[in-house]
PDB file of C-alpha atoms and ligand atoms in Angstrom:
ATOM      1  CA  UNK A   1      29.126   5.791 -37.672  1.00 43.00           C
ATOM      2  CA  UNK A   2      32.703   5.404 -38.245  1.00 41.00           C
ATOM      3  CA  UNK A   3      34.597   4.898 -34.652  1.00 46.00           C
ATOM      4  CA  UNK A   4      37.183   7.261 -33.346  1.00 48.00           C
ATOM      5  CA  UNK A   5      39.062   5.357 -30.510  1.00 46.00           C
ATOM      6  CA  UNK A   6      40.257   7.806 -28.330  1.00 47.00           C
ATOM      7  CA  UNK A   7      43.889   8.019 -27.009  1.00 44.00           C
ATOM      8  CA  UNK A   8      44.453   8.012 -23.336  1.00 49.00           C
ATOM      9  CA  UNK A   9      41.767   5.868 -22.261  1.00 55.00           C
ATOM     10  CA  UNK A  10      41.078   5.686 -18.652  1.00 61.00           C
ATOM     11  CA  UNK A  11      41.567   2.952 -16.440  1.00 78.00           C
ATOM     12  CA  UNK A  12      39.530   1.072 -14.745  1.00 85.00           C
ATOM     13  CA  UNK A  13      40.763   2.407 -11.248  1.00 88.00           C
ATOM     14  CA  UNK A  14      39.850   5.655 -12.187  1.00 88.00           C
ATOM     15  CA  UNK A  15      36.544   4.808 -13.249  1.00 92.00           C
ATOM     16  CA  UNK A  16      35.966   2.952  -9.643  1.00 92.00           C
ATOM     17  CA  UNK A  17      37.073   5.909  -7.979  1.00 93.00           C
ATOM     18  CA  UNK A  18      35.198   8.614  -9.913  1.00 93.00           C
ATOM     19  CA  UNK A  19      32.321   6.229  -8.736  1.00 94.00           C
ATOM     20  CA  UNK A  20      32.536   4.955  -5.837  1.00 95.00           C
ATOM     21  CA  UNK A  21      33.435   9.008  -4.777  1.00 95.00           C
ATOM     22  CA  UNK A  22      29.755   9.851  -5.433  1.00 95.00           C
ATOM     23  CA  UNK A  23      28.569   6.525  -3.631  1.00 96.00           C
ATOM     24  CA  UNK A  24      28.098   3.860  -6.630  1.00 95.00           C
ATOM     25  CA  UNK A  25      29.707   0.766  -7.695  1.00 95.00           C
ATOM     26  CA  UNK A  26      31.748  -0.053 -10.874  1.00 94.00           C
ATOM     27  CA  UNK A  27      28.784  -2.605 -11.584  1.00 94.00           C
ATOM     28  CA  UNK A  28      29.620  -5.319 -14.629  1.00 92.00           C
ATOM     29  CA  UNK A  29      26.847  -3.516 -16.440  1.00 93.00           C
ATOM     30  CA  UNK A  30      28.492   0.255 -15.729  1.00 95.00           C
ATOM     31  CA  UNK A  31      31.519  -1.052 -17.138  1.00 95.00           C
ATOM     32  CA  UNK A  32      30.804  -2.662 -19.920  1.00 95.00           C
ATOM     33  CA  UNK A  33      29.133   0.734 -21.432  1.00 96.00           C
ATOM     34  CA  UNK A  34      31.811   2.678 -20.084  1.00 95.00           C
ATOM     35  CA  UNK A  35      34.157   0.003 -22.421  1.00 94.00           C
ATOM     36  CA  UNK A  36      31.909   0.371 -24.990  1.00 95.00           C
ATOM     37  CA  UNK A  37      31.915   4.276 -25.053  1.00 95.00           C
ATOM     38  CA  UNK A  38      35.849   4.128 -24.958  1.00 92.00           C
ATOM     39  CA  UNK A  39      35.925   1.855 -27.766  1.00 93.00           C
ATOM     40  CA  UNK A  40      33.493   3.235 -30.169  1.00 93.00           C
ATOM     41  CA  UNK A  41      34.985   6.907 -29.633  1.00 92.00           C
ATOM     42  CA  UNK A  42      31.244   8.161 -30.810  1.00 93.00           C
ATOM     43  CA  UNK A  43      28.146   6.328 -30.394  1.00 94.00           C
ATOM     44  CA  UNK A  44      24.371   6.693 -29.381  1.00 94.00           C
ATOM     45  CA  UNK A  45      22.548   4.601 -27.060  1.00 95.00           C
ATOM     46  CA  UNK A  46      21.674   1.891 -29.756  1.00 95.00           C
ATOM     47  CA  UNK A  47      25.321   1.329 -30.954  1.00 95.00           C
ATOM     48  CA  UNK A  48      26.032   1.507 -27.309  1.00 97.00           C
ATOM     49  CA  UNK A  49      23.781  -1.709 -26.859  1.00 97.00           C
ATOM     50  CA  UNK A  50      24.939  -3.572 -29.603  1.00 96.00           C
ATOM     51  CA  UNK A  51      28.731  -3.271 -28.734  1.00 96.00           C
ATOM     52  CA  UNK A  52      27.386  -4.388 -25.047  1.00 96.00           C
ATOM     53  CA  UNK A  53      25.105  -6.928 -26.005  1.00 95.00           C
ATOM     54  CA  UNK A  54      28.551  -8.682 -28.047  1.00 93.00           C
ATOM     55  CA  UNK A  55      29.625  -9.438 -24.308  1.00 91.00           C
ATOM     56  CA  UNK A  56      26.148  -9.659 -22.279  1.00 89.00           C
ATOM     57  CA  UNK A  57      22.726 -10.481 -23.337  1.00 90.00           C
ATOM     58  CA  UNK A  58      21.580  -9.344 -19.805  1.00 87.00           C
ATOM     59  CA  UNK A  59      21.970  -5.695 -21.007  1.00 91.00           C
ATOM     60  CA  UNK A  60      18.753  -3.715 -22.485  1.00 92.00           C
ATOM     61  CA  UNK A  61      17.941  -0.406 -23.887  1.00 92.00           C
ATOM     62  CA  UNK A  62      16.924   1.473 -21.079  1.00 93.00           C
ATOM     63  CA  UNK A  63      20.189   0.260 -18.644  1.00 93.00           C
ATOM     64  CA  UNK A  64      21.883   1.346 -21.444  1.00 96.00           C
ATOM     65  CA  UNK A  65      20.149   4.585 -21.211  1.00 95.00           C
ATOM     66  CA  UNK A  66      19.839   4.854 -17.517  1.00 95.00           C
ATOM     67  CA  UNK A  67      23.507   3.910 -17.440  1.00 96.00           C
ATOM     68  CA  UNK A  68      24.912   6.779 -19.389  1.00 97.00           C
ATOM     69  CA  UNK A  69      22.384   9.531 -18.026  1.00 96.00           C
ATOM     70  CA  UNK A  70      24.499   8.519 -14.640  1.00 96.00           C
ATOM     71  CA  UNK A  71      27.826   8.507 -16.125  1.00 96.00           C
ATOM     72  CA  UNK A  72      27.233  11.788 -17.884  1.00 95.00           C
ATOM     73  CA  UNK A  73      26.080  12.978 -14.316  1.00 95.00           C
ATOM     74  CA  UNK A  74      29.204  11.823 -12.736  1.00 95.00           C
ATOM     75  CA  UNK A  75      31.839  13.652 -15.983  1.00 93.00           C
ATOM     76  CA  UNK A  76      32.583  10.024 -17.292  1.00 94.00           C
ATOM     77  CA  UNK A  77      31.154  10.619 -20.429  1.00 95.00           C
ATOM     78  CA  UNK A  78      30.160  13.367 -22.352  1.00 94.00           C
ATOM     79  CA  UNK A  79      27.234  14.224 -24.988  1.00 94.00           C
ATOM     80  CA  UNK A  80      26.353  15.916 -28.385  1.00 93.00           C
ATOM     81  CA  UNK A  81      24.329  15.762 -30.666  1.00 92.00           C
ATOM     82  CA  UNK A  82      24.693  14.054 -34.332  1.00 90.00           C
ATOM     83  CA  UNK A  83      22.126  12.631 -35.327  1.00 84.00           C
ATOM     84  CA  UNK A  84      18.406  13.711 -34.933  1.00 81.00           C
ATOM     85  CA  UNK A  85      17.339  10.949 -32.669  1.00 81.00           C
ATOM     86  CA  UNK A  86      19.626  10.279 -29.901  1.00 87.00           C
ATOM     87  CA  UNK A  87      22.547  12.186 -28.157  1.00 92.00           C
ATOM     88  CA  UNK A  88      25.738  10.507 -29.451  1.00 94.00           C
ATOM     89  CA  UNK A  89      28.156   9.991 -26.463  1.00 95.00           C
ATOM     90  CA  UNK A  90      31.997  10.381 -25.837  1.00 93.00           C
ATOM     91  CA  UNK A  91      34.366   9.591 -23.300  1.00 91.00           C
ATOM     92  CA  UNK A  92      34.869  12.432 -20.708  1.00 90.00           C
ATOM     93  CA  UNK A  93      39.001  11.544 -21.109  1.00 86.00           C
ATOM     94  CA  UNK A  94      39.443  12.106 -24.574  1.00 85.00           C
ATOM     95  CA  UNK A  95      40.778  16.000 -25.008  1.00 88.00           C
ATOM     96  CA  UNK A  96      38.213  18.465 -25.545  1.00 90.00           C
ATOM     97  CA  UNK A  97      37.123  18.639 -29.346  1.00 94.00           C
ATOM     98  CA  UNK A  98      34.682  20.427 -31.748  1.00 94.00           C
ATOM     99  CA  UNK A  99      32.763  17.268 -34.023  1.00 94.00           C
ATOM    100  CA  UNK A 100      33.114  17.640 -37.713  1.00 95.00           C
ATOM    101  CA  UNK A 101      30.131  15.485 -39.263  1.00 94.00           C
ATOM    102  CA  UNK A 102      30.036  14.417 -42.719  1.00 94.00           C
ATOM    103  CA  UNK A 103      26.421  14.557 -43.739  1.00 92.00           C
ATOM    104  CA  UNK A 104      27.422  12.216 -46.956  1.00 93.00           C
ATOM    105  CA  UNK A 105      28.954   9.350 -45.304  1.00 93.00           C
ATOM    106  CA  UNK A 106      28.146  10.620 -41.390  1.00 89.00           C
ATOM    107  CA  UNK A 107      32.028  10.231 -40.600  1.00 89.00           C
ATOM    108  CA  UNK A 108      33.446  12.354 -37.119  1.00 91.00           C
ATOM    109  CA  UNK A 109      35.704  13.789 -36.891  1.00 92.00           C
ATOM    110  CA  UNK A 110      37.274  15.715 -33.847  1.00 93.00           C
ATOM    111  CA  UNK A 111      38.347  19.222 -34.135  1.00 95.00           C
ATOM    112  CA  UNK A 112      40.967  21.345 -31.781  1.00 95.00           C
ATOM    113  CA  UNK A 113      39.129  23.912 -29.862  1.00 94.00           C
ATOM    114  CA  UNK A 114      42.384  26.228 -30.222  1.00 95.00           C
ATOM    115  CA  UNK A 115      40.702  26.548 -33.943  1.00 95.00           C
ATOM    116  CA  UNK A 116      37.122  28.276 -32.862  1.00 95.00           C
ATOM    117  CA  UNK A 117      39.140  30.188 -29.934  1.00 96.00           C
ATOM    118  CA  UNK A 118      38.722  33.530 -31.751  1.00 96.00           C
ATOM    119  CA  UNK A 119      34.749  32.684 -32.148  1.00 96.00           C
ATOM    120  CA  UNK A 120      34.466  31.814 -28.330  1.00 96.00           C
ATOM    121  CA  UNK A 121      36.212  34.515 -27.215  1.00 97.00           C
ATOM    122  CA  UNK A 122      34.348  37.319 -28.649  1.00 98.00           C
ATOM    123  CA  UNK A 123      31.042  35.137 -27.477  1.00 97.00           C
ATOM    124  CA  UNK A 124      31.851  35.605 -24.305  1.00 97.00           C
ATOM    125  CA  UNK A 125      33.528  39.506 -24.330  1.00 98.00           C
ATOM    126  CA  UNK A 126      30.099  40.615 -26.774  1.00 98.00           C
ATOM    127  CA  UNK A 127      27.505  38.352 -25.322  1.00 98.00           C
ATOM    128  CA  UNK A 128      28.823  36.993 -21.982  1.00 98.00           C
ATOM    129  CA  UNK A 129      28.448  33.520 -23.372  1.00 97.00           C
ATOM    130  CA  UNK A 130      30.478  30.528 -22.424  1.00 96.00           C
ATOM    131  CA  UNK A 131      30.965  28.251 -25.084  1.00 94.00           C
ATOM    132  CA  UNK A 132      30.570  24.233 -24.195  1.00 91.00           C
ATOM    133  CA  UNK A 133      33.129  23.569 -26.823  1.00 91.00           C
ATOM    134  CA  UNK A 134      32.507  20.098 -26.396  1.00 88.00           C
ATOM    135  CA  UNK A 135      29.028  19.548 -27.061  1.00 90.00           C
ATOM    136  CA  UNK A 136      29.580  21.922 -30.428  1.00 91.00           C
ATOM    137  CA  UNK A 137      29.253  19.543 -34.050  1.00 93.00           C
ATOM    138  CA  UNK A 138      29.562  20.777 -36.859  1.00 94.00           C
ATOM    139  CA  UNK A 139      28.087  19.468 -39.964  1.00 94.00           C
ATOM    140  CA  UNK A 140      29.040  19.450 -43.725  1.00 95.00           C
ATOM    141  CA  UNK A 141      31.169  17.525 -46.137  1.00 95.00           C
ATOM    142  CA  UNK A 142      34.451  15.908 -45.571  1.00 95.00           C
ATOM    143  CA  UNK A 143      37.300  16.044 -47.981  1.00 94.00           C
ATOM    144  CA  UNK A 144      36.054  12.450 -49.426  1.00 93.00           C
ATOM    145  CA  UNK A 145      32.684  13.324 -49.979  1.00 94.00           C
ATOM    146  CA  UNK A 146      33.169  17.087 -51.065  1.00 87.00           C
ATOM    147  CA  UNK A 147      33.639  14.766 -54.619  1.00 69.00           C
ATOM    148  CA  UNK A 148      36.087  16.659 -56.963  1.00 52.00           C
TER     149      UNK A 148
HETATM  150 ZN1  LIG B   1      33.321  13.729 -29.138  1.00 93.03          ZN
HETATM  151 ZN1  LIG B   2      32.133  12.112 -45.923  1.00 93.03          ZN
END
């Protein structure tokens, strides 16, 4: 998966306070995957572990997991889904985006919400229905692969 570094990353401050607000610690392990997640802009679990693992062998599969079920819980990262196996995860301080999946060459991209506005709106004034804009991926062809 091709990363998308997001601008604005947060600091490490606010990532102990976020924390240590609902009663945990900024452990080496927490931050490492919170690095990692930052870094890679997109990534499931498994590319989570590998960017980790680069800086800690003490780090396994299910901390990894455990580790960003928490985070999510806490708004430090976010989740959608890409891929058919795993959720793919994003930091919570990147600006709220739509995902634009290549299916060819599985690029992201990130979309502006203020371009699907119309579509949540009238979701919510027909159905009631709030969107969660940024769990929404869409998937087709990007202008590489669309060939021509
Ligand atoms: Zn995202
Ligand atoms: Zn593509």
């Amino acid at each position: 998966m091709a990363p998308h570094a997001h601008a604005g990353s947060p600091s490490i401050e606010g990532w102990q306070t976020t924390l240590r607000t609902h009663g945990y610690r900024l452990t080496p392990q927490r931050e490492l995957v919170l690095r990692a997640v930052d870094r890679l802009g997109h990534a499931t679990p498994d590319e989570v572990l590998t960017a980790v693992r680069q800086e800690s062998q003490a780090v396994n599969v299910s901390t990894v997991y455990r580790t960003l079920e928490l985070l999510e819980e806490l708004g430090l990262v976010r989740h959608t889904h890409i891929t058919d196996r795993a959720p793919t995860y994003h930091s919570a301080a990147a600006p709220e985006h739509v995902h634009l999946v290549c299916r060819e060459c599985h690029d992201v991209s990130e979309a502006d919400p203020e371009l699907i506005a119309s579509f949540t709106g009238a979701l919510l004034d027909r159905y009631g229905f709030t969107t969660d804009v940024g769990h929404l991926t869409i998937f087709g062809a990007c202008r590489r692969c669309d060939g021509q």
